[in-house]
Coordinates of C-alpha atoms in Angstrom, one line a residue:
Chain A
X1 CA 111.3 214.8 50.7
X2 CA 112.6 217.9 52.5
X3 CA 109.6 220.1 51.9
X4 CA 107.2 217.4 53.0
X5 CA 109.2 216.9 56.2
X6 CA 109.3 220.6 56.9
X7 CA 105.6 221.0 56.2
X8 CA 104.7 218.2 58.6
X9 CA 106.9 219.5 61.3
X10 CA 105.6 223.1 61.3
X11 CA 108.2 225.7 62.1
X12 CA 111.6 224.2 62.1
X13 CA 115.0 225.7 61.4
X14 CA 116.7 223.9 58.5
X15 CA 120.0 224.5 56.9
X16 CA 121.1 222.8 53.7
X17 CA 124.7 221.5 53.9
X18 CA 127.2 220.5 51.2
X19 CA 127.6 216.8 51.1
X20 CA 131.0 217.0 49.5
X21 CA 132.3 219.2 52.3
X22 CA 130.5 217.9 55.4
X23 CA 129.0 214.5 54.5
X24 CA 125.5 215.8 55.3
X25 CA 122.9 217.2 53.1
X26 CA 120.4 218.8 55.5
X27 CA 120.5 219.9 59.1
X28 CA 117.2 220.4 60.9
X29 CA 116.9 221.9 64.3
X30 CA 113.8 221.1 66.3
X31 CA 112.6 221.7 69.8
X32 CA 113.5 218.8 72.2
X33 CA 109.8 218.1 72.8
X34 CA 109.3 217.5 69.0
X35 CA 111.9 214.9 68.3
X36 CA 109.5 212.0 68.4
X37 CA 107.2 213.7 66.0
X38 CA 110.2 214.4 63.7
X39 CA 111.3 210.7 63.9
X40 CA 107.7 209.5 63.1
X41 CA 107.7 211.6 59.9
X42 CA 111.2 210.4 58.9
X43 CA 110.4 206.8 59.7
X44 CA 107.3 207.0 57.4
X45 CA 109.6 208.3 54.7
X46 CA 111.9 205.3 55.0
X47 CA 114.9 206.7 56.8
X48 CA 117.4 204.5 58.5
X49 CA 118.6 205.7 61.9
X50 CA 122.4 205.7 61.8
X51 CA 123.4 207.2 65.0
X52 CA 122.5 209.4 68.0
X53 CA 125.3 211.7 69.1
X54 CA 125.5 214.1 71.9
X55 CA 127.9 217.0 72.3
X56 CA 128.5 219.2 75.3
X57 CA 128.3 222.9 74.3
X58 CA 128.1 226.1 76.2
X59 CA 124.5 226.4 75.1
X60 CA 123.6 223.0 76.5
X61 CA 123.8 219.4 75.3
X62 CA 123.2 219.1 71.6
X63 CA 121.7 215.8 70.5
X64 CA 122.3 215.0 66.9
X65 CA 120.4 212.2 65.1
X66 CA 122.0 211.0 61.9
X67 CA 119.5 209.5 59.4
X68 CA 119.8 208.5 55.8
X69 CA 117.7 206.9 53.2
X70 CA 118.8 203.4 52.2
X71 CA 120.2 204.6 48.9
X72 CA 122.0 207.7 47.8
X73 CA 124.1 210.4 49.5
X74 CA 121.3 212.0 51.6
X75 CA 122.4 212.2 55.2
X76 CA 120.0 214.3 57.3
X77 CA 120.8 215.4 60.8
X78 CA 118.1 216.4 63.3
X79 CA 119.4 218.4 66.2
X80 CA 117.9 219.4 69.5
X81 CA 119.4 221.5 72.2
X82 CA 118.7 220.7 75.9
X83 CA 119.8 222.7 78.9
X84 CA 122.6 221.5 81.2
X85 CA 120.5 221.8 84.3
X86 CA 117.6 219.7 83.0
X87 CA 119.2 217.3 80.5
X88 CA 116.2 215.4 79.4
X89 CA 114.3 214.8 76.2
X90 CA 111.7 212.2 75.0
X91 CA 113.1 208.9 73.9
X92 CA 112.7 207.9 70.2
X93 CA 113.1 204.2 70.9
X94 CA 109.4 203.8 70.4
X95 CA 109.8 204.8 66.8
X96 CA 113.3 203.5 66.1
X97 CA 114.0 200.5 68.4
X98 CA 117.7 200.8 67.4
X99 CA 117.8 204.1 69.2
X100 CA 117.5 202.3 72.5
X101 CA 121.3 201.5 72.8
X102 CA 122.4 204.8 71.3
X103 CA 120.4 206.7 73.9
X104 CA 121.8 204.6 76.6
X105 CA 125.2 205.4 75.3
X106 CA 124.4 209.2 75.5
X107 CA 123.2 208.6 79.1
X108 CA 126.5 206.9 79.9
X109 CA 128.7 209.6 78.6
X110 CA 126.6 212.7 79.3
X111 CA 123.9 211.8 81.8
X112 CA 121.1 212.8 79.5
X113 CA 117.8 211.4 80.6
X114 CA 115.6 210.1 77.9
X115 CA 112.0 210.3 79.1
X116 CA 110.1 207.1 78.6
X117 CA 113.1 205.0 77.8
X118 CA 112.4 201.3 78.7
X119 CA 115.8 200.5 80.1
X120 CA 117.9 203.6 80.9
X121 CA 121.0 202.5 82.7
X122 CA 124.7 202.2 82.0
X123 CA 125.4 200.3 78.8
X124 CA 129.1 200.6 78.2
X125 CA 130.2 201.8 81.6
X126 CA 130.2 199.6 84.7
X127 CA 127.0 199.9 86.8
X128 CA 128.9 201.3 89.8
X129 CA 130.7 204.0 87.8
X130 CA 130.2 207.5 89.1
X131 CA 129.8 210.5 86.8
X132 CA 129.6 211.0 83.0
X133 CA 133.0 211.1 81.3
X134 CA 132.3 213.3 78.3
X135 CA 130.8 216.2 80.2
X136 CA 133.2 219.0 79.8
X137 CA 134.3 221.5 82.5
X138 CA 132.6 224.9 82.1
X139 CA 135.9 226.5 80.9
X140 CA 136.3 223.9 78.1
X141 CA 132.8 224.3 76.7
X142 CA 132.5 226.2 73.4
X143 CA 129.3 227.8 72.1
X144 CA 127.6 226.9 68.9
X145 CA 128.9 230.1 67.3
X146 CA 132.5 228.9 68.1
X147 CA 131.9 225.5 66.6
X148 CA 129.9 226.2 63.5
X149 CA 131.0 228.0 60.4
X150 CA 129.2 231.4 60.0
X151 CA 127.4 230.3 56.9
X152 CA 125.6 227.5 58.8
X153 CA 124.5 229.8 61.5
X154 CA 123.1 232.4 59.1
X155 CA 121.2 229.7 57.1
X156 CA 119.8 228.3 60.3
X157 CA 118.8 231.8 61.6
X158 CA 120.9 231.5 64.7
X159 CA 123.1 234.6 63.9
X160 CA 123.0 237.6 61.7
X161 CA 126.2 238.3 59.7
X162 CA 126.7 241.6 61.6
X163 CA 126.0 240.1 65.1
X164 CA 129.2 238.8 66.6
X165 CA 128.0 236.5 69.3
X166 CA 124.3 235.9 69.7
X167 CA 123.1 235.6 73.2
X168 CA 121.1 232.5 74.0
X169 CA 118.0 234.6 74.7
X170 CA 118.3 236.3 71.3
X171 CA 118.7 233.1 69.5
X172 CA 115.2 232.0 70.0
X173 CA 113.8 235.3 68.8
X174 CA 115.9 235.3 65.6
X175 CA 114.9 231.7 65.0
X176 CA 111.2 232.3 65.1
X177 CA 111.4 235.4 63.0
X178 CA 113.3 233.5 60.3
X179 CA 110.8 230.7 60.2
X180 CA 107.8 233.0 60.0
X181 CA 109.4 234.8 57.0
X182 CA 109.7 231.4 55.3
Chain B
X1 CA 122.9 169.9 105.0
X2 CA 122.6 173.6 105.5
X3 CA 120.4 175.3 103.0
X4 CA 122.4 177.6 100.7
X5 CA 121.1 181.1 100.9
X6 CA 121.3 182.8 97.5
X7 CA 120.5 186.2 99.1
X8 CA 123.9 186.2 100.6
X9 CA 125.6 186.1 97.2
X10 CA 127.0 189.4 95.8
X11 CA 124.4 190.8 93.5
X12 CA 125.2 191.2 89.8
X13 CA 124.0 194.6 88.8
X14 CA 123.4 193.6 85.2
X15 CA 121.0 190.8 86.0
X16 CA 118.7 192.8 88.3
X17 CA 116.2 192.9 85.5
X18 CA 116.4 189.2 85.1
X19 CA 114.7 188.0 88.3
X20 CA 113.1 184.6 88.1
X21 CA 109.7 184.9 86.5
X22 CA 106.3 183.7 87.7
X23 CA 106.7 180.2 86.2
X24 CA 109.1 177.9 87.9
X25 CA 110.8 176.3 84.9
X26 CA 112.3 179.6 83.7
X27 CA 116.0 179.5 83.7
X28 CA 118.2 182.6 83.7
X29 CA 121.5 181.8 81.9
X30 CA 124.5 184.0 81.6
X31 CA 126.2 183.3 78.4
X32 CA 129.7 184.7 78.3
X33 CA 131.7 186.9 78.8
X34 CA 134.1 184.0 78.3
X35 CA 131.9 181.9 76.1
X36 CA 133.9 181.0 72.9
X37 CA 131.0 181.8 70.5
X38 CA 130.8 185.4 71.8
X39 CA 134.1 186.2 70.1
X40 CA 135.8 188.2 72.7
X41 CA 134.1 189.4 75.8
X42 CA 130.4 189.7 75.2
X43 CA 127.9 188.6 77.8
X44 CA 124.3 187.7 77.0
X45 CA 121.7 187.2 79.6
X46 CA 119.1 184.8 78.5
X47 CA 115.8 183.8 80.0
X48 CA 115.1 180.3 78.9
X49 CA 111.9 178.2 78.9
X50 CA 113.3 174.7 78.4
X51 CA 115.7 175.2 75.5
X52 CA 113.8 178.1 74.0
X53 CA 114.8 181.7 74.5
X54 CA 112.1 183.9 76.0
X55 CA 114.3 187.0 76.3
X56 CA 117.9 187.9 75.5
X57 CA 119.8 191.0 76.6
X58 CA 123.5 191.5 75.6
X59 CA 125.6 193.1 78.3
X60 CA 128.3 195.3 76.8
X61 CA 131.2 197.2 78.0
X62 CA 133.8 194.5 79.0
X63 CA 136.4 196.1 76.7
X64 CA 135.1 199.6 76.6
X65 CA 138.1 201.9 76.3
X66 CA 136.4 205.3 75.8
X67 CA 138.0 206.1 72.4
X68 CA 135.7 209.2 72.1
X69 CA 137.2 210.6 75.3
X70 CA 140.7 209.9 74.1
X71 CA 139.9 211.8 70.8
X72 CA 139.3 214.9 72.8
X73 CA 142.6 214.7 74.7
X74 CA 144.9 214.1 71.7
X75 CA 145.7 216.0 68.6
X76 CA 144.1 215.0 65.3
X77 CA 147.3 213.1 64.3
X78 CA 147.8 211.4 67.7
X79 CA 144.3 209.9 67.6
X80 CA 145.0 208.1 64.3
X81 CA 146.5 204.9 65.8
X82 CA 143.3 204.4 68.0
X83 CA 141.4 203.7 64.8
X84 CA 143.2 200.5 64.2
X85 CA 142.2 199.3 67.6
X86 CA 138.5 200.1 67.4
X87 CA 137.8 197.2 65.0
X88 CA 141.0 195.2 64.7
X89 CA 139.6 193.0 61.9
X90 CA 138.9 195.8 59.5
X91 CA 141.3 198.5 60.8
X92 CA 141.7 200.1 57.3
X93 CA 138.1 201.1 57.1
X94 CA 138.2 202.8 60.4
X95 CA 141.5 204.5 59.4
X96 CA 139.7 205.7 56.4
X97 CA 136.5 206.9 58.1
X98 CA 138.5 209.1 60.5
X99 CA 141.1 210.3 57.9
X100 CA 138.2 211.1 55.5
X101 CA 136.3 213.1 58.1
X102 CA 139.3 215.2 59.0
X103 CA 140.2 215.6 55.4
X104 CA 136.7 216.9 54.6
X105 CA 137.0 219.3 57.5
X106 CA 140.4 220.6 56.6
X107 CA 139.8 220.5 52.9
X108 CA 142.7 218.2 52.1
X109 CA 142.7 216.5 48.7
X110 CA 144.1 213.0 48.3
X111 CA 146.2 212.3 45.2
X112 CA 144.9 209.7 42.7
X113 CA 147.6 207.2 43.6
X114 CA 146.9 207.5 47.3
X115 CA 143.2 206.8 46.6
X116 CA 144.0 203.6 44.6
X117 CA 146.3 202.3 47.4
X118 CA 143.6 203.1 50.0
X119 CA 141.0 201.1 48.0
X120 CA 143.4 198.2 47.5
X121 CA 144.5 197.8 51.1
X122 CA 141.0 198.3 52.4
X123 CA 139.6 195.6 50.2
X124 CA 142.5 193.3 51.1
X125 CA 141.7 193.9 54.7
X126 CA 138.0 193.2 54.0
X127 CA 138.9 189.8 52.6
X128 CA 141.0 189.0 55.7
X129 CA 138.1 190.0 57.9
X130 CA 135.6 187.9 56.0
X131 CA 137.9 184.9 55.9
X132 CA 138.4 185.1 59.7
X133 CA 134.6 185.5 60.2
X134 CA 134.1 182.5 57.9
X135 CA 136.5 180.3 59.9
X136 CA 135.2 181.5 63.3
X137 CA 131.6 181.1 62.4
X138 CA 132.1 177.5 61.3
X139 CA 134.0 176.9 64.5
X140 CA 130.9 178.1 66.4
X141 CA 128.8 175.7 64.4
X142 CA 131.1 172.8 65.2
X143 CA 133.3 172.6 62.1
X144 CA 136.9 172.8 63.0
X145 CA 138.7 172.3 59.6
X146 CA 137.5 175.4 57.7
X147 CA 139.3 177.9 59.9
X148 CA 142.6 176.1 58.9
X149 CA 141.9 176.7 55.2
X150 CA 140.8 180.3 55.9
X151 CA 143.9 181.1 57.9
X152 CA 146.1 179.5 55.2
X153 CA 144.7 182.0 52.7
X154 CA 144.7 184.9 55.2
X155 CA 148.4 184.4 55.8
X156 CA 149.3 185.3 52.2
X157 CA 147.2 188.4 52.6
X158 CA 148.7 189.5 55.9
X159 CA 152.2 189.1 54.4
X160 CA 151.2 191.5 51.6
X161 CA 149.7 194.0 54.1
X162 CA 152.8 193.6 56.3
X163 CA 155.1 194.5 53.5
X164 CA 153.0 197.7 52.9
X165 CA 152.1 198.8 56.4
X166 CA 154.6 197.2 58.7
X167 CA 151.9 195.5 60.9
X168 CA 149.7 192.5 60.5
X169 CA 146.6 193.4 62.4
X170 CA 146.1 196.9 63.9
X171 CA 147.1 199.0 61.0
X172 CA 147.6 202.7 61.2
X173 CA 148.5 203.2 57.6
X174 CA 146.4 206.1 56.6
X175 CA 147.4 209.7 57.1
X176 CA 145.6 212.9 56.4
X177 CA 146.1 213.4 52.6
X178 CA 146.9 209.8 51.7
X179 CA 148.9 206.9 53.1
X180 CA 152.1 206.9 55.1
X181 CA 154.4 205.0 52.7
X182 CA 154.3 204.2 49.0
X183 CA 153.7 200.5 48.3
X184 CA 156.6 198.2 47.4
X185 CA 157.3 197.6 43.7
X186 CA 155.9 194.1 43.7
X187 CA 152.6 195.1 45.5
X188 CA 150.4 195.0 42.3
X189 CA 151.8 191.6 41.2
X190 CA 151.4 190.1 44.7
X191 CA 147.8 191.4 44.9
X192 CA 146.9 190.0 41.5
X193 CA 148.5 186.7 42.3
X194 CA 146.5 186.6 45.6
X195 CA 143.1 187.4 43.9
X196 CA 143.8 184.6 41.4
X197 CA 144.7 182.2 44.1
X198 CA 141.6 183.1 46.2
X199 CA 139.3 182.8 43.2
X200 CA 140.7 179.3 42.6
X201 CA 140.0 178.4 46.3
X202 CA 136.4 179.7 46.4
X203 CA 134.8 176.7 44.5
X204 CA 136.5 174.4 47.0
X205 CA 135.0 176.5 49.9
X206 CA 131.6 176.1 48.3
X207 CA 131.9 172.4 47.8
X208 CA 133.4 171.7 51.1
X209 CA 131.4 174.0 53.3
X210 CA 128.6 176.1 51.7
X211 CA 126.9 173.1 50.2
X212 CA 127.2 171.1 53.3
X213 CA 123.8 169.8 54.5
X214 CA 124.7 170.3 58.2
X215 CA 125.7 173.9 57.7
X216 CA 122.5 174.6 55.7
X217 CA 120.4 172.9 58.5
X218 CA 122.1 175.2 61.0
X219 CA 121.6 178.4 58.9
X220 CA 118.6 178.2 56.7
X221 CA 115.5 179.8 58.1
X222 CA 117.4 180.9 61.3
X223 CA 117.2 184.5 62.5
X224 CA 115.0 185.8 59.7
X225 CA 114.9 189.6 59.4
X226 CA 113.2 191.8 56.8
X227 CA 114.4 195.1 55.4
X228 CA 112.1 197.1 57.6
X229 CA 113.3 195.5 60.8
X230 CA 116.9 196.1 59.7
X231 CA 116.2 199.7 58.9
X232 CA 114.5 200.5 62.2
X233 CA 117.4 199.0 64.1
X234 CA 120.0 200.7 61.9
X235 CA 121.5 197.4 60.8
X236 CA 123.8 197.8 57.8
X237 CA 126.4 195.9 55.7
X238 CA 126.0 192.2 55.0
X239 CA 123.2 192.0 57.6
X240 CA 121.1 194.5 55.6
X241 CA 122.1 193.0 52.2
X242 CA 121.2 189.6 53.5
X243 CA 117.6 191.0 54.0
X244 CA 117.4 191.7 50.3
X245 CA 118.4 195.4 50.1
X246 CA 121.4 195.9 47.9
X247 CA 122.7 198.8 49.9
X248 CA 126.3 199.6 50.1
X249 CA 128.0 202.8 51.1
X250 CA 130.6 202.3 48.3
X251 CA 127.7 202.6 45.8
X252 CA 125.2 204.8 47.7
X253 CA 127.7 207.5 48.7
X254 CA 130.6 206.8 46.5
X255 CA 133.7 208.0 48.4
X256 CA 137.2 208.1 47.1
X257 CA 137.5 206.4 43.6
X258 CA 134.9 203.7 44.1
X259 CA 132.7 205.4 41.6
X260 CA 135.3 204.5 38.9
X261 CA 135.2 200.8 39.5
X262 CA 132.8 198.2 38.2
X263 CA 131.6 195.8 40.9
X264 CA 128.5 193.9 41.9
X265 CA 126.7 194.4 45.2
X266 CA 125.6 190.9 46.3
X267 CA 122.2 190.7 48.1
X268 CA 120.0 187.8 49.1
X269 CA 116.4 188.2 50.0
X270 CA 115.9 185.3 52.4
X271 CA 117.0 187.4 55.4
X272 CA 118.2 184.4 57.4
X273 CA 121.7 183.4 58.6
X274 CA 122.4 181.6 55.4
X275 CA 121.6 184.8 53.3
X276 CA 124.1 186.7 55.4
X277 CA 126.6 183.9 55.0
X278 CA 126.1 184.0 51.2
X279 CA 126.5 187.7 51.0
X280 CA 129.9 187.6 52.7
X281 CA 131.1 184.7 50.5
X282 CA 130.1 186.7 47.4
X283 CA 131.8 189.8 48.8
X284 CA 135.1 187.9 48.7
X285 CA 134.7 187.9 44.9
X286 CA 133.5 191.5 44.8
X287 CA 136.6 192.6 46.8
X288 CA 138.9 190.6 44.4
X289 CA 137.3 192.4 41.4
X290 CA 137.9 195.8 43.1
X291 CA 141.5 195.0 44.0
X292 CA 142.2 193.9 40.4
X293 CA 140.9 197.2 39.0
X294 CA 142.6 199.3 41.7
X295 CA 146.1 197.8 41.3
X296 CA 146.2 196.9 37.6
X297 CA 146.4 200.6 36.6
X298 CA 148.0 202.2 39.7
X299 CA 148.5 205.8 38.7
X300 CA 151.9 207.4 39.1
X301 CA 152.6 210.4 41.4
X302 CA 152.7 211.0 45.1
X303 CA 150.8 208.6 47.4
X304 CA 150.0 211.4 49.9
X305 CA 149.3 215.1 49.8
X306 CA 151.3 217.4 52.1
X307 CA 149.3 218.0 55.2
X308 CA 150.6 220.4 58.0
X309 CA 152.3 218.6 60.9
X310 CA 150.1 220.3 63.4
X311 CA 146.7 220.2 61.8
X312 CA 144.2 222.8 62.8
X313 CA 141.0 222.4 60.8
X314 CA 138.7 225.4 60.6
X315 CA 135.7 225.4 62.9
X316 CA 132.9 223.3 61.7
X317 CA 131.9 219.6 61.4
X318 CA 132.1 216.8 59.0
X319 CA 130.8 213.2 58.7
X320 CA 132.5 210.5 56.6
X321 CA 130.8 207.2 55.9
X322 CA 132.8 204.1 54.9
X323 CA 131.6 200.6 54.1
X324 CA 133.4 198.4 56.6
X325 CA 133.3 194.6 56.6
X326 CA 130.5 194.8 59.1
X327 CA 128.5 197.7 57.7
X328 CA 128.4 201.5 57.6
X329 CA 131.1 203.1 59.6
X330 CA 130.4 206.8 60.3
X331 CA 132.8 209.2 62.0
X332 CA 131.6 212.6 62.9
X333 CA 134.2 215.2 63.8
X334 CA 133.6 218.6 65.3
X335 CA 136.3 221.2 65.4
X336 CA 136.6 224.5 67.2
X337 CA 139.6 225.5 65.2
X338 CA 142.1 224.2 67.7
X339 CA 144.7 221.4 67.5
X340 CA 142.4 218.9 69.2
X341 CA 139.0 217.7 68.0
X342 CA 136.1 219.1 70.0
X343 CA 134.1 216.0 69.6
X344 CA 134.5 212.8 67.7
X345 CA 131.6 210.3 67.4
X346 CA 132.3 206.8 66.2
X347 CA 129.4 205.0 64.7
X348 CA 130.2 201.3 64.9
X349 CA 128.1 199.1 62.6
X350 CA 128.4 196.1 64.9
X351 CA 126.7 198.0 67.7
X352 CA 123.5 198.5 65.7
X353 CA 123.7 195.0 64.2
X354 CA 124.0 193.4 67.6
X355 CA 121.0 195.4 68.9
X356 CA 118.8 193.4 66.5
X357 CA 119.9 190.2 68.3
X358 CA 117.3 190.6 71.1
X359 CA 114.6 190.6 68.5
X360 CA 116.0 187.8 66.4
X361 CA 116.7 185.5 69.3
X362 CA 113.3 185.6 70.9
X363 CA 111.6 182.2 70.5
X364 CA 114.5 180.4 69.0
X365 CA 116.5 177.5 70.4
X366 CA 119.6 178.3 72.3
X367 CA 121.8 176.5 69.8
X368 CA 120.2 178.6 67.0
X369 CA 121.0 181.8 68.9
X370 CA 124.7 180.9 68.6
X371 CA 124.2 180.6 64.8
X372 CA 122.4 184.0 64.7
X373 CA 125.1 185.6 66.8
X374 CA 127.8 184.3 64.5
X375 CA 126.0 185.4 61.4
X376 CA 126.0 189.0 62.6
X377 CA 129.8 189.0 62.5
X378 CA 130.5 190.7 65.8
X379 CA 133.8 192.3 66.7
X380 CA 133.4 193.2 70.3
X381 CA 136.1 196.0 70.6
X382 CA 134.2 197.8 67.9
X383 CA 130.9 197.5 69.7
X384 CA 132.3 198.6 73.0
X385 CA 134.8 201.2 71.6

């Protein structure tokens, strides 16, 4: 299941997680432009889309898709990072129609634009509401390195053990180097 | 008489996409937010051709309270009472999903007795939720009496839960590491007496209601959904099991001590409103079986582990999935190591279940849409959060 997914996706950054400690078994980070492709692969493998979650980090908005097979403890999360100044990524509602409302909810709370969404307007907030309530102030934002245990970052190739805080520019270089090795 | 100019009326932003279509006999109907069959404040915009639904779009947010924002403003502990208000009918499951996620994050172990009490109260709460759904669904379909029977039984249950938790509806009984108070001495005997009583009532429910030809006419073949449709929309719980997939988080991802208990996962393959009805009726028995096993050998020991008063879980993230009365509840907590969560995401099963409604309602009679809506077992505060 996992190797097939990774093989079809080309270079992705995946980190196994401990289900007993985190409730997830695998975390896969893909480029924002590739989320639809990732969902098509997962849909063909019979995954159920549980949720779409956005978080406001220093590095940008992180979109997390929770998926699981119908049976068994096998929660897989697909992540994509998008910048604050251009918060948009393709909609996956064409693959999973259930994502329609989840994406509208992300739009409500964070103002993330889902390109190609059939009906992107406020779902839970009133139509005349101004702003997006879960967007954090610059000061309150934390970076991925402040939120993730070090083990995860090393597995994912986002940080080396000796590097204290990776700069956003360096992250990409490390990521590609790691995936080429594998 | 002066012609009435509709253009002068204040425009309703939600109905902008529901302009009258090219054919003249299309009717745009706004059902709710005060319609009794929408259980709370749900509004559905319907485009009707005669009595048939061409298009349906639920309008949400009438009781949106932004729980996820509140989570970021409060400490881990202070956010706990919010969970009882997300889904007031199965508050225990939401308590559990949040407590479980934080316990995973902070590495807190729950003692055996605490786990058994958690299972027992959650299943009692599931029965009270299903009984209320049963009464209210039949009320939607025009049968008034069943809700009286359902509330009669539910009353016994609420008394048991009140003795344990101190409240009757919006419980906030769980704490990180276990439950707040130990149960009273007569808890086990009262639970066993209740399950015995409920089992004796179920044949009467079946004869009185389930086998009723009018109910069957309103439910059979209405709102059919297959497993694949449910999966793509993320529908879980009785809705998914009514489509023939015996999927239950208690079995798939056994949390707590559910792995120790022997219980059946009811599933019906018809995929219609009747199948979803049957799943919930069978689940009353399933919950009785679990309660019997959980309370009949209640382990000794503490009901709660000692958790620090100001909890600061290490940085990281954790998910916890729980089978609620309406489906899979998922709480995702992210911590930056501080006293407040960095992000809490609540996955409400009703939200995904309701999103299938647009698909199911298309082409049905308006009266059948009410039956479909009820068969999804909606609790609006959970959907709006």
